[in-house]
Structures are given as structure tokens and as C-alpha cells.
Short mmCIF file of C-alpha atoms and ligand atoms in Angstrom, two decimals:
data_model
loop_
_atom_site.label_atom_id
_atom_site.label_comp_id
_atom_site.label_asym_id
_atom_site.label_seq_id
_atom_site.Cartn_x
_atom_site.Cartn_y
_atom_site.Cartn_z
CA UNK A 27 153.93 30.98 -44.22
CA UNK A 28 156.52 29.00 -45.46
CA UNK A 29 159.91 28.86 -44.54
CA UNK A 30 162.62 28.82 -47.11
CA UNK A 31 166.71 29.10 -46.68
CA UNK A 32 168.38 30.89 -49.11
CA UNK A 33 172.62 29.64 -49.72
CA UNK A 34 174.01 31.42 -52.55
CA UNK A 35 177.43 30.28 -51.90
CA UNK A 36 180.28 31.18 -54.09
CA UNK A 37 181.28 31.98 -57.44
CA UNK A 38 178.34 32.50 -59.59
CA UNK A 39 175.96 31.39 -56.76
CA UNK A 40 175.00 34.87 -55.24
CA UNK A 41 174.36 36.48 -58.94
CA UNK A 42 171.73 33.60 -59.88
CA UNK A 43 170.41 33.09 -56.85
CA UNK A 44 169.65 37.01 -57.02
CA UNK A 45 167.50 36.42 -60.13
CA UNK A 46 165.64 33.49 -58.90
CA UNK A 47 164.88 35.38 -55.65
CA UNK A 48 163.79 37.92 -57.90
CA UNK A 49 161.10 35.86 -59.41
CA UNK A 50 160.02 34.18 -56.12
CA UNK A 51 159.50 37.73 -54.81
CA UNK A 52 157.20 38.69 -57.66
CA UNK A 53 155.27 35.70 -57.02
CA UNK A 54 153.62 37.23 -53.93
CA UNK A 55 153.33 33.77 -52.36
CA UNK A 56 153.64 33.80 -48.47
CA UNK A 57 157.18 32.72 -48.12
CA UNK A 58 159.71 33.97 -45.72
CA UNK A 59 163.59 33.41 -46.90
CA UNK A 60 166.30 34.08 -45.13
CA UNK A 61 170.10 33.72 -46.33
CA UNK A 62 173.11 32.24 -44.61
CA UNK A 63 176.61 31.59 -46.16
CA UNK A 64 177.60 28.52 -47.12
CA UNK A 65 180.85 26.69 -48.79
CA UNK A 66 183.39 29.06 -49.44
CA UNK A 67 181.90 32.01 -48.32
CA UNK A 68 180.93 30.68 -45.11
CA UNK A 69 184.70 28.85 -44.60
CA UNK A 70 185.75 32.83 -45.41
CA UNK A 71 183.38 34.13 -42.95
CA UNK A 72 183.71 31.26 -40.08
CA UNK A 73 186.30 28.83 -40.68
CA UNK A 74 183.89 26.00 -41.80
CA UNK A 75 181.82 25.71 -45.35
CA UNK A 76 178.97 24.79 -43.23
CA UNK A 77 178.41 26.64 -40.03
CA UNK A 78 175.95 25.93 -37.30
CA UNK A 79 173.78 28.15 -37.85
CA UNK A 80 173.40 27.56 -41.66
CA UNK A 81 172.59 24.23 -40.89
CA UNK A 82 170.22 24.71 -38.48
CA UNK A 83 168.34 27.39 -41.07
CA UNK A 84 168.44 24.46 -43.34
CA UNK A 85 166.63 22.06 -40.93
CA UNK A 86 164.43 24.49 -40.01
CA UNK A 87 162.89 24.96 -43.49
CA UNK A 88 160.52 23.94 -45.91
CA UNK A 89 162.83 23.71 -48.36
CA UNK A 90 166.78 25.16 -49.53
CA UNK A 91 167.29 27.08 -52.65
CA UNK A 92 171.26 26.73 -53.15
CA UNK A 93 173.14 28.33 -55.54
CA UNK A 94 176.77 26.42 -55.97
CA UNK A 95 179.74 26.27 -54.07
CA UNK A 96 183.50 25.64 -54.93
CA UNK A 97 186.63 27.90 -56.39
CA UNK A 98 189.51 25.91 -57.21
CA UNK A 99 191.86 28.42 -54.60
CA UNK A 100 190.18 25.96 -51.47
CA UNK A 101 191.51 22.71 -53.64
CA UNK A 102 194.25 22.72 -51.15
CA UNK A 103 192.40 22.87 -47.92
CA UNK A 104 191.87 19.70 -45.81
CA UNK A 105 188.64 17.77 -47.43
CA UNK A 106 186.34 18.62 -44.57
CA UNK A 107 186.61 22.07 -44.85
CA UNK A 108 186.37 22.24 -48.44
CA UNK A 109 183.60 23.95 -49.77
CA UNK A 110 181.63 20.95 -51.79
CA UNK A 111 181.41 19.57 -48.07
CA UNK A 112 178.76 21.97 -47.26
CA UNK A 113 176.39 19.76 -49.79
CA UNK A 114 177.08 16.41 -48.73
CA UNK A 115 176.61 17.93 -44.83
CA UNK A 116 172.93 18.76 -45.59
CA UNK A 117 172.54 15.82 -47.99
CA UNK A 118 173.29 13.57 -45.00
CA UNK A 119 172.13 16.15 -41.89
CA UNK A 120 168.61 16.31 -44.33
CA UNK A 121 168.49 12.65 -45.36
CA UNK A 122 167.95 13.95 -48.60
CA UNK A 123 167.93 10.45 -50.46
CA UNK A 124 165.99 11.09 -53.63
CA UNK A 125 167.47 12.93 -56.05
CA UNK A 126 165.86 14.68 -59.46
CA UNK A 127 167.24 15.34 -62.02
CA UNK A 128 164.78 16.31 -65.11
CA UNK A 129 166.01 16.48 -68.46
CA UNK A 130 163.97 18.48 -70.52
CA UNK A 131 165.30 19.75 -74.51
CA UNK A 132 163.25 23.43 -74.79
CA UNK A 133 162.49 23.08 -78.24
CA UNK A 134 164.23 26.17 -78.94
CA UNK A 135 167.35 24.88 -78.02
CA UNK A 136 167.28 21.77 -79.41
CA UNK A 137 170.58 22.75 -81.72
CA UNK A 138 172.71 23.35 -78.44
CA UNK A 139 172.71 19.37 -78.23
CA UNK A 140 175.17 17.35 -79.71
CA UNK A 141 172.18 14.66 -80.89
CA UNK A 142 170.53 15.34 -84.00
CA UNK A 143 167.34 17.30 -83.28
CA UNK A 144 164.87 15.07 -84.10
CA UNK A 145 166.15 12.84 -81.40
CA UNK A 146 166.18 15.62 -78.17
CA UNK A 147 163.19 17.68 -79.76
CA UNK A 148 160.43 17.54 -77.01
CA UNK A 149 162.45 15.67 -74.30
CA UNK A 150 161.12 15.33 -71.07
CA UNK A 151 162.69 12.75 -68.74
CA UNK A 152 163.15 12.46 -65.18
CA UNK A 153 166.17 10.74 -63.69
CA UNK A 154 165.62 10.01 -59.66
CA UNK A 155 168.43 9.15 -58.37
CA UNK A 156 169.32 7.43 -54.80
CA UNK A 157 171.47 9.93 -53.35
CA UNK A 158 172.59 8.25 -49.85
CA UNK A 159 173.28 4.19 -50.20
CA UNK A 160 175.04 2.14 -52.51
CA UNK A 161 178.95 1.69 -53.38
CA UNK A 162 179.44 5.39 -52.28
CA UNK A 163 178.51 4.72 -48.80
CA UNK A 164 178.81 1.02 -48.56
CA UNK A 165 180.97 -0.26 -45.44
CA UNK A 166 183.61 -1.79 -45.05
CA UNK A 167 185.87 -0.01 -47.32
CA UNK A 168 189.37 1.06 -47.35
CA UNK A 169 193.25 -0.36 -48.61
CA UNK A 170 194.52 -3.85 -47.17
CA UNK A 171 196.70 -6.44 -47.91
CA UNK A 172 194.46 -9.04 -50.43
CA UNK A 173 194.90 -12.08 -48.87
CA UNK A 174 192.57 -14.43 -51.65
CA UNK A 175 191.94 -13.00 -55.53
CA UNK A 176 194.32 -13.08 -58.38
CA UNK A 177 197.26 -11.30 -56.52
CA UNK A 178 197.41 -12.42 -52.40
CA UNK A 179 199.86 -10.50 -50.82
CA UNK A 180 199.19 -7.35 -52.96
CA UNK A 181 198.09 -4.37 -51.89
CA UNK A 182 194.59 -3.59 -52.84
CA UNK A 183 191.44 -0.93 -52.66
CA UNK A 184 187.98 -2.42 -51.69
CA UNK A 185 184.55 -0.63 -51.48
CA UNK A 186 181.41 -2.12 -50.43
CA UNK A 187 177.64 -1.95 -52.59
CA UNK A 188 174.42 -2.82 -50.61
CA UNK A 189 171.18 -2.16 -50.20
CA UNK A 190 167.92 -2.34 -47.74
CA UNK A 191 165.12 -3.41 -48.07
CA UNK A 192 163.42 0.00 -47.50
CA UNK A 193 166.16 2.21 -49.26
CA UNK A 194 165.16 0.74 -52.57
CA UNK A 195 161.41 0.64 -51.39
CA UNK A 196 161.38 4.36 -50.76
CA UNK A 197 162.85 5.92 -53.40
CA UNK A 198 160.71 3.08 -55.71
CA UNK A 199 157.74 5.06 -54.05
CA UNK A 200 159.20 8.40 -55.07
CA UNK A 201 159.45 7.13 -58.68
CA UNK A 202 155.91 5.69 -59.15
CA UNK A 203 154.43 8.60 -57.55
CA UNK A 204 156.31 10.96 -59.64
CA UNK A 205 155.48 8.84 -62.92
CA UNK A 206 151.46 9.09 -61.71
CA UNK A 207 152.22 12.63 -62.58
CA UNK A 208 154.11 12.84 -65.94
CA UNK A 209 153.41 9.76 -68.84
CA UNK A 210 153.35 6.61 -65.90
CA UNK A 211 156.14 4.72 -67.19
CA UNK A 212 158.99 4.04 -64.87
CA UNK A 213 162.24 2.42 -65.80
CA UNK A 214 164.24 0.89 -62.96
CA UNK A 215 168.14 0.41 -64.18
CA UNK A 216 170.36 -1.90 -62.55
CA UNK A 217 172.48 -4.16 -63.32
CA UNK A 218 170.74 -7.76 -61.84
CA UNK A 219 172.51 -10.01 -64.50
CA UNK A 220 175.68 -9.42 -62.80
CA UNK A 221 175.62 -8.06 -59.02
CA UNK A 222 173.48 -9.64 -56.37
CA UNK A 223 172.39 -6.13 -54.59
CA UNK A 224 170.86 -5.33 -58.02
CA UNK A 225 168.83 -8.52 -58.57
CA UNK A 226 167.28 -7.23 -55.34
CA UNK A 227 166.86 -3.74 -56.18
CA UNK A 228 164.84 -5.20 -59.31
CA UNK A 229 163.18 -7.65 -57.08
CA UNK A 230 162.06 -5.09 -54.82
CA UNK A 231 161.17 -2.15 -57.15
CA UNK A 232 159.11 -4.99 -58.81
CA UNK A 233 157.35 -5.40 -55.71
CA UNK A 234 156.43 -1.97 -54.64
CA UNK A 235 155.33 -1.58 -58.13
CA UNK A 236 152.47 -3.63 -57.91
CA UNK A 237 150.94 -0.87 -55.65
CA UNK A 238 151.02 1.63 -58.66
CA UNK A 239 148.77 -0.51 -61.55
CA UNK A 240 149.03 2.74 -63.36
CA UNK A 241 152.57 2.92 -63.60
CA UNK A 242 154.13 0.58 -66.64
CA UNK A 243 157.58 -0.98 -64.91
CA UNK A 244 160.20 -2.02 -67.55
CA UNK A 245 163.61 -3.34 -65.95
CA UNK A 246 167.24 -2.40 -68.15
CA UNK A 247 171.04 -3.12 -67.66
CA UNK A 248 173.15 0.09 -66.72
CA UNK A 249 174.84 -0.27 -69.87
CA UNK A 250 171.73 -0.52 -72.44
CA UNK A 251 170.51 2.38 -70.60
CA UNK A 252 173.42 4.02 -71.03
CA UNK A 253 173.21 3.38 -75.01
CA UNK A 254 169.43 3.71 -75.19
CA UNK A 255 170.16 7.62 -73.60
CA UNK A 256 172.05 8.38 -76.76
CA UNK A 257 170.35 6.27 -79.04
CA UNK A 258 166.49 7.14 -78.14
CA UNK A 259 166.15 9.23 -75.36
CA UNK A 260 162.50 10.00 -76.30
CA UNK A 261 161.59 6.35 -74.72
CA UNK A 262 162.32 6.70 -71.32
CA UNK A 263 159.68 8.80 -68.72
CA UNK A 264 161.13 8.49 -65.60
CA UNK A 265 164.45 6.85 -64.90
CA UNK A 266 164.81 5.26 -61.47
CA UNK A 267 168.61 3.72 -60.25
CA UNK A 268 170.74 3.67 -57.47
CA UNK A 269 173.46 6.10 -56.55
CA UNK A 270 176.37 5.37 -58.53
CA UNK A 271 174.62 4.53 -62.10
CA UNK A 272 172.65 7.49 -61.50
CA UNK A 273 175.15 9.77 -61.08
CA UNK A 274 176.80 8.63 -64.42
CA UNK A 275 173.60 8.31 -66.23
CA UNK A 276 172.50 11.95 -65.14
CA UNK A 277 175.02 13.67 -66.29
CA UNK A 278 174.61 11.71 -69.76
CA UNK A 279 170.91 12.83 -70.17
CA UNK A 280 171.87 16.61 -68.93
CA UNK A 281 174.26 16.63 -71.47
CA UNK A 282 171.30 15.86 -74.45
CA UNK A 283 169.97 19.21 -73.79
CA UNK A 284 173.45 20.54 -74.51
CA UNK A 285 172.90 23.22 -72.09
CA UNK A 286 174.68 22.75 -68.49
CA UNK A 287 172.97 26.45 -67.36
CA UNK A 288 169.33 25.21 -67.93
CA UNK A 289 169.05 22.32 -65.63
CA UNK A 290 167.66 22.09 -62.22
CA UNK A 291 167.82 19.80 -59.73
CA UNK A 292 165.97 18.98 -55.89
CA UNK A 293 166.77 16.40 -53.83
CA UNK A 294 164.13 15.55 -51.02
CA UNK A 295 163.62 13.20 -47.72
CA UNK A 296 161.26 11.44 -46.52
CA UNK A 297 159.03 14.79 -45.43
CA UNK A 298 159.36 16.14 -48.77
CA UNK A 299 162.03 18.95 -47.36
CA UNK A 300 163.82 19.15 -50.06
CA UNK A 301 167.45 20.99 -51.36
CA UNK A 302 167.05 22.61 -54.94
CA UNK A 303 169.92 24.02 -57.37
CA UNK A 304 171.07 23.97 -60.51
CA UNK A 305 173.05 21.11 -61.79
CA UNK A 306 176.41 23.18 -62.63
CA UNK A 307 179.01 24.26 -60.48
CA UNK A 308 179.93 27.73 -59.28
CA UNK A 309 181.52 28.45 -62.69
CA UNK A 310 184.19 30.64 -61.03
CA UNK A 311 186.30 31.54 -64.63
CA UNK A 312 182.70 33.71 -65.04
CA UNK A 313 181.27 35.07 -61.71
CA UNK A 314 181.09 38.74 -61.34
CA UNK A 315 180.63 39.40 -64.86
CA UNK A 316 176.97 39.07 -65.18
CA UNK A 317 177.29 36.53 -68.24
CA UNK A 318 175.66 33.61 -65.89
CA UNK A 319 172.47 32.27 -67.09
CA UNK A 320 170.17 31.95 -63.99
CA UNK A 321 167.53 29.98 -65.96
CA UNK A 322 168.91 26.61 -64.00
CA UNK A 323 168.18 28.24 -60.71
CA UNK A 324 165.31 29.89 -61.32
CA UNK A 325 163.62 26.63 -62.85
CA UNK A 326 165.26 24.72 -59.13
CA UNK A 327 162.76 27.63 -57.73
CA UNK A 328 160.21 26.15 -59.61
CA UNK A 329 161.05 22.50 -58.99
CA UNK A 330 160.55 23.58 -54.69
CA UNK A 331 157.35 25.44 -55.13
CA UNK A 332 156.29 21.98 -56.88
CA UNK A 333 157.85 19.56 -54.66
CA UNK A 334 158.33 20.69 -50.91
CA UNK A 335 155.60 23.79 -51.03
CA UNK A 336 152.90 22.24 -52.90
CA UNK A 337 152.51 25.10 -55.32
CA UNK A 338 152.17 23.18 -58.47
CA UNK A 339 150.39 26.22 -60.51
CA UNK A 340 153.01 28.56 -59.49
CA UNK A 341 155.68 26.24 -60.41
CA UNK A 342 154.01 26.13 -64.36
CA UNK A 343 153.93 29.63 -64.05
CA UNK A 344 157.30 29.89 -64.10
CA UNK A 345 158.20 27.29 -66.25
CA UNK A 346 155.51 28.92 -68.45
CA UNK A 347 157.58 32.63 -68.40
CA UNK A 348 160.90 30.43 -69.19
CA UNK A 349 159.84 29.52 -72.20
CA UNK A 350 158.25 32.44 -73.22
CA UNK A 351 161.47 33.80 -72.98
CA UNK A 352 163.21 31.59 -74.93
CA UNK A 353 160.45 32.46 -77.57
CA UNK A 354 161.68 35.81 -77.12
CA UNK A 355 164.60 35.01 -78.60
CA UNK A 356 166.99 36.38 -75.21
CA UNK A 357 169.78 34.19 -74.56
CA UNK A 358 172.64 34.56 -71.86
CA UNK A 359 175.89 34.02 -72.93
CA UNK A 360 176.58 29.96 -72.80
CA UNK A 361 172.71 29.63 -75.01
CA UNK A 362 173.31 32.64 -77.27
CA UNK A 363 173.87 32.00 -81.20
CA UNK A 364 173.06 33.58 -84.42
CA UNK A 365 169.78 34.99 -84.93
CA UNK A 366 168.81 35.74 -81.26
CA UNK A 367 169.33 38.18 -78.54
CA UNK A 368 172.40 38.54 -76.11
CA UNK A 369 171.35 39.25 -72.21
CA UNK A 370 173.36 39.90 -68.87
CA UNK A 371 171.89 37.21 -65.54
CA UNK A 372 169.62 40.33 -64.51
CA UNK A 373 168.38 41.11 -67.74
CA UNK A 374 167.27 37.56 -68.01
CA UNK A 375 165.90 37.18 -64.33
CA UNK A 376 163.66 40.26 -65.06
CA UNK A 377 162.83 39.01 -67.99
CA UNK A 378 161.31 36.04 -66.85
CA UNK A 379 159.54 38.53 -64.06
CA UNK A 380 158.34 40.13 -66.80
CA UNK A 381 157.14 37.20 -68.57
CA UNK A 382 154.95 35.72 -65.80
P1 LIG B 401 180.98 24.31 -63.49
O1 LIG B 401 179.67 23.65 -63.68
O2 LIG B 401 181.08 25.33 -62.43
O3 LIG B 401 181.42 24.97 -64.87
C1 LIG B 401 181.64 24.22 -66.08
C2 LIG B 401 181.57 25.18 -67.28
O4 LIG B 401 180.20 25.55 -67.49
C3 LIG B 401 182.34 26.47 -67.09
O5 LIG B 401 182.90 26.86 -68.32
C4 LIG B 401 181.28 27.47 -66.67
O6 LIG B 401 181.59 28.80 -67.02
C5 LIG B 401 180.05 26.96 -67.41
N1 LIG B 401 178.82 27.24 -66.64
C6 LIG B 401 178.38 26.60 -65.51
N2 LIG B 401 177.25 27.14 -65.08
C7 LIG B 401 176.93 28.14 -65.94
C8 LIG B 401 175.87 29.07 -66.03
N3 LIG B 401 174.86 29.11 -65.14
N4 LIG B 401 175.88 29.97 -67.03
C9 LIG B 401 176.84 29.95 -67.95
N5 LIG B 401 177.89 29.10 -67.94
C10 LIG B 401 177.93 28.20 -66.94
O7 LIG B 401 182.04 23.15 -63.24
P2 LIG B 401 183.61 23.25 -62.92
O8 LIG B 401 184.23 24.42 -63.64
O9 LIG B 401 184.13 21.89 -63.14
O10 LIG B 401 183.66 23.50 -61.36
C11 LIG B 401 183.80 24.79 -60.77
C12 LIG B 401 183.63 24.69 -59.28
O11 LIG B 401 182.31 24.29 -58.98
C13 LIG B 401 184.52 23.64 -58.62
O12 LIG B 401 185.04 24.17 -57.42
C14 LIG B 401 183.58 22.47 -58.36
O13 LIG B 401 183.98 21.71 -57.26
C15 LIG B 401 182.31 23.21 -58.07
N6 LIG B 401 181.08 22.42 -58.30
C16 LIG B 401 180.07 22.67 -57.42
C17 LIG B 401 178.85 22.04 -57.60
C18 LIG B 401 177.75 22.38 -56.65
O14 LIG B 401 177.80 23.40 -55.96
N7 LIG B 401 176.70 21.57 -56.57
C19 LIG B 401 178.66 21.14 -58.66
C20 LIG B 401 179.70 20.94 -59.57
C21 LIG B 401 180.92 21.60 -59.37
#
């Protein structure tokens, strides 16, 4: 039996985290979930967006299916107790260092995008993502006095990139093993003309990828990646960078698929324990109207049985009933246009039930 923690969270969370619970349930796979609040909810219920005994659900798990957290009313509380703490507590309390992000254009959808079709139809790529080095968590950082550059005496900002040895050899590993099971091409993106830590990144992803001969390793600059997204997505497989190019190019590639409420996302450690939500926020100008589309959790749901529960046939089950009901024609609100049919989040989560 497998354990898995549910954390809705807050605005939209709890209604698509409903649905994808939904289609877990009807599954029949021996799993055992059990909710706790988190974020908002839980600073609501507890004075803290992530209590004790959430996070000790969480570390006791196979894997966490989170919905979102954040309402702009807690954008005056003091930053630890805001609700997007919650994540970056388990993202650190988890070591959850490799982040996924897949962006995949369902060929139905391919006129949501804001690239021509024949440039998003059919694509499949996978950005992974290092979720807990780089500039973001780089010491020393902080404000000082400049006592050398082209001002000395000013006052100035400073923040510090770097990277080990086995950070970049880890989540290298991640890549390669994840390209052994899509097209086995990995593209590592850094930015080695310019910044010492990534002419070692590229050094050492080179390295570690002469352990996967299977795996074809091309190298590109942050910035012709960040063209070649726009210009030719089709090309890349899977993406590999560190945290603060892959947070910018991630969002670019979600955005080719035009459609914020289809995306999922895991992020795993070193066990393969792994978090998994959607890619959007809470959406709080929407919750409680049942507009949400819960295809971004559901297909998270998939991404865990895949990933931390090694259930890769139910996982392409799902996927399977996704698109089927795309085929349908049933859209949710953000997806809907002319020609196909309006749903409510539960009519689409038990429509993909249906569909399995
Ligand atoms: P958002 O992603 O919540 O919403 C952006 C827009 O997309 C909104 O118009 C929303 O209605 C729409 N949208 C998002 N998900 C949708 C879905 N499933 N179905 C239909 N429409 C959907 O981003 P935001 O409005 O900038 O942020 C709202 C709150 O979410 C903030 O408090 C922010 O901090 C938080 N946030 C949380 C996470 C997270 O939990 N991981 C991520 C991003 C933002």
C-alpha cells in the first residue's frame, strides 16, 4: 500500500484536487491518501501555512499531490507565514531538487497557443529543472557598501551562483534517465561562454553523460535556448538547466501550449518521493465557481503514479482518458471556444473517470 498526502490548499486547490482524487479513486490501485491543510488554509486553521503535522504527512509519504496555495488577502502577512512558504518548506524539508516540467501541445489545442500551429502541433518536451542550488540559494548574499566596481562607496545588492560537483551530477542523472525513456536526446543549457559555474555545469553534465551512450548530449547558451523555444520548439526532447534559467525557460515552453490549466508538474529527491501539482496558481478571481479546469492536476496524478509509485500503465491510462476527452470535444472554461462543449471542474473530472 502506498502512502500518498493529499494538500489541496486554497483557492481553486480543494475543487481540482477533488477531481483528481476522483480519478485516483476509480483507479482501484492500493493507495491510502490522507489530507492535511496547507498554505492559507492551514495559516487559517493553525497560525502557520505549514503545520507540523502536514509536514510530517508529507515526509511520511510516497509521494504529495498539491493543489495551489496563495490569495492575495495574506500579501500583507510577514513572508514566513505567507502561504507560498508552505512549498518552498517541503521543497527544502523533501530535498526535492529535480523539477519537471513537461510541455506537451494536445493536438486539439494547438490554436490556444500563440505560435502558429504547425510549430506546437505534437509537442512533447520535458524541462528538468534544478530546484534547490544556484543564484537563488547561493551564499553570501545581501546589501553592503561596494568597496571595488564602477561605484566604491555606493550602496549595492549582491547574490551569489555556485554549484557542486554532485548537484549538477544528480540532476544530470535525472535527465539522461528520463531521456532513456522519451526520444534520448538531452539538451543541457547554460551559459559557459560567460559564467565560470556554468562552464562547469557543462563540464560535468558532459561527464556523467558518457554513462548514458544512448542519450545524444547537445550543449546551448540560455539565450539561444530561449529563441530556439519560440522559434522551433519541436527540436528539443528534454531540457536540462539550473535553477534560475529554468525557471524562466519553463514558463516560456508552458506558455507554447497556450493553456496555463493543462500543465503538470512533480518535483522529486533523491528517493524518488516526489511533490506533484499543476503549474498555475490558486486562481482565486475563480474558485468556488466550478469554472476550474482540473486537467493540470489530474495529469500531476498521473505524473506520481509514473514517477514516485512506479505505475507507468496507470499513468497512460490516464493520460489516455485526457485526451479522449479532449476528442470529445468538452472544454472547461479557460480551453473552451467555438465549436466544442462547455463543462463545470466536476463535469470534467468525471469525465475523464468515465473515459478510462
Ligand atoms: P494563477 O495561476 O493562480 O492564475 C493566473 C490566471 O490563470 C487567472 O486568470 C486564473 O483564473 C487562471 N487559471 C489558473 N489556473 C486555472 C485553471 N486550473 N483553470 C482555469 N483558469 C486558471 O496566478 P496568479 O493569479 O498570479 O496568482 C494567484 C495566487 O496563486 C497568488 O497568491 C500566487 O502567489 C499563487 N500562486 C501559487 C502557486 C502554487 O501554489 N504553486 C503558483 C503560482 C501562483
Amino acid at each position: 500500500m502506498k502512502k500518498i498526502a493529499i494538500l489541496p490548499g486554497d483557492g481553486i486547490g480543494p475543487e481540482i484536487i477533488d477531481e483528481a482524487v476522483k480519478v485516483l479513486k476509480a483507479m482501484k490501485l492500493p493507495l491510502e491518501m490522507s489530507s492535511a491543510p496547507v498554505g492559507g488554509a492551514a495559516y487559517e486553521a493553525s497560525g502557520h501555512p505549514l503545520p507540523e503535522a502536514t509536514l510530517k504527512l508529507a515526509q511520511e509519504s510516497d509521494a504529495i499531490l498539491f493543489g495551489a496555495v496563495g490569495d492575495w488577502k495574506y500579501d500583507t502577512l510577514d513572508r514566513p507565514l505567507r502561504p507560498e512558504q508552505a512549498i518552498l518548506g517541503l521543497r527544502k524539508a523533501l530535498g526535492l531538487f529535480a523539477n519537471f516540467r513537461p510541455a506537451i501541445c494536445y493536438e486539439q489545442l494547438t490554436h490556444a497557443s500563440s505560435l502558429k500551429p504547425e510549430l506546437v502541433a505534437g509537442l512533447d518536451i520535458l524541462i528538468i529543472r534544478e530546484l534547490t542550488g544556484d543564484i537563488y540559494f547561493g551564499q553570501p548574499r545581501g546589501r553592503r557598501t561596494a568597496t571595488d566596481g564602477h561605484f566604491p562607496g555606493a550602496e549595492e545588492a549582491y547574490d551569489t551562483m555556485r554549484y557542486s560537483k554532485p548537484e549538477i551530477e544528480r540532476i544530470a542523472h535525472v535527465a539522461f534517465q528520463a531521456a532513456q525513456k522519451r526520444n534520448k536526446r538531452v539538451t543541457s543549457v547554460d551559459k559557459a561562454n560567460v559564467l565560470e559555474t556554468f562552464q562547469f555545469w557543462k563540464d560535468v553534465v558532459t561527464e556523467v553523460g558518457l554513462q548514458y551512450p544512448d542519450v545524444a548530449l547537445d550543449h546551448m547558451y540560455v539565450d539561444n535556448a530561449a529563441m530556439q523555444l519560440v522559434k522551433e520548439p519541436k527540436r528539443f526532447d528534454v531540457v536540462v538547466t539550473g535553477n534560475m534559467f529554468g525557471d524562466i525557460l519553463s514558463d516560456e515552453a508552458s506558455m507554447l501550449t497556450g493553456s496555463i490549466g493543462m500543465l503538470p508538474s512533480a518535483s522529486l529527491n533523491s528517493q524518488n518521493q516526489g511533490l506533484y501539482e499543476p503549474s498555475h496558481g490558486s486562481a482565486p478571481d475563480i474558485a468556488g465557481k466550478g469554472i476550474a479546469n482540473p486537467l493540470a492536476t489530474i495529469l500531476s496524478a498521473a505524473m506520481m503514479l509514473r514517477f514516485s509509485l512506479g505505475q507507468e500503465s496507470a499513468a497512460a491510462q490516464i493520460e489516455a482518458a485526457v485526451q479522449k476527452v479532449l476528442a470529445q470535444g468538452l472544454r472547461t472554461a479557460d480551453i473552451h471556444s467555438a465549436g466544442t462543449t462547455k463543462v463545470s471542474t466536476v463535469e470534467m473530472g468525471d469525465a475523464v473517470v468515465a473515459a478510462l
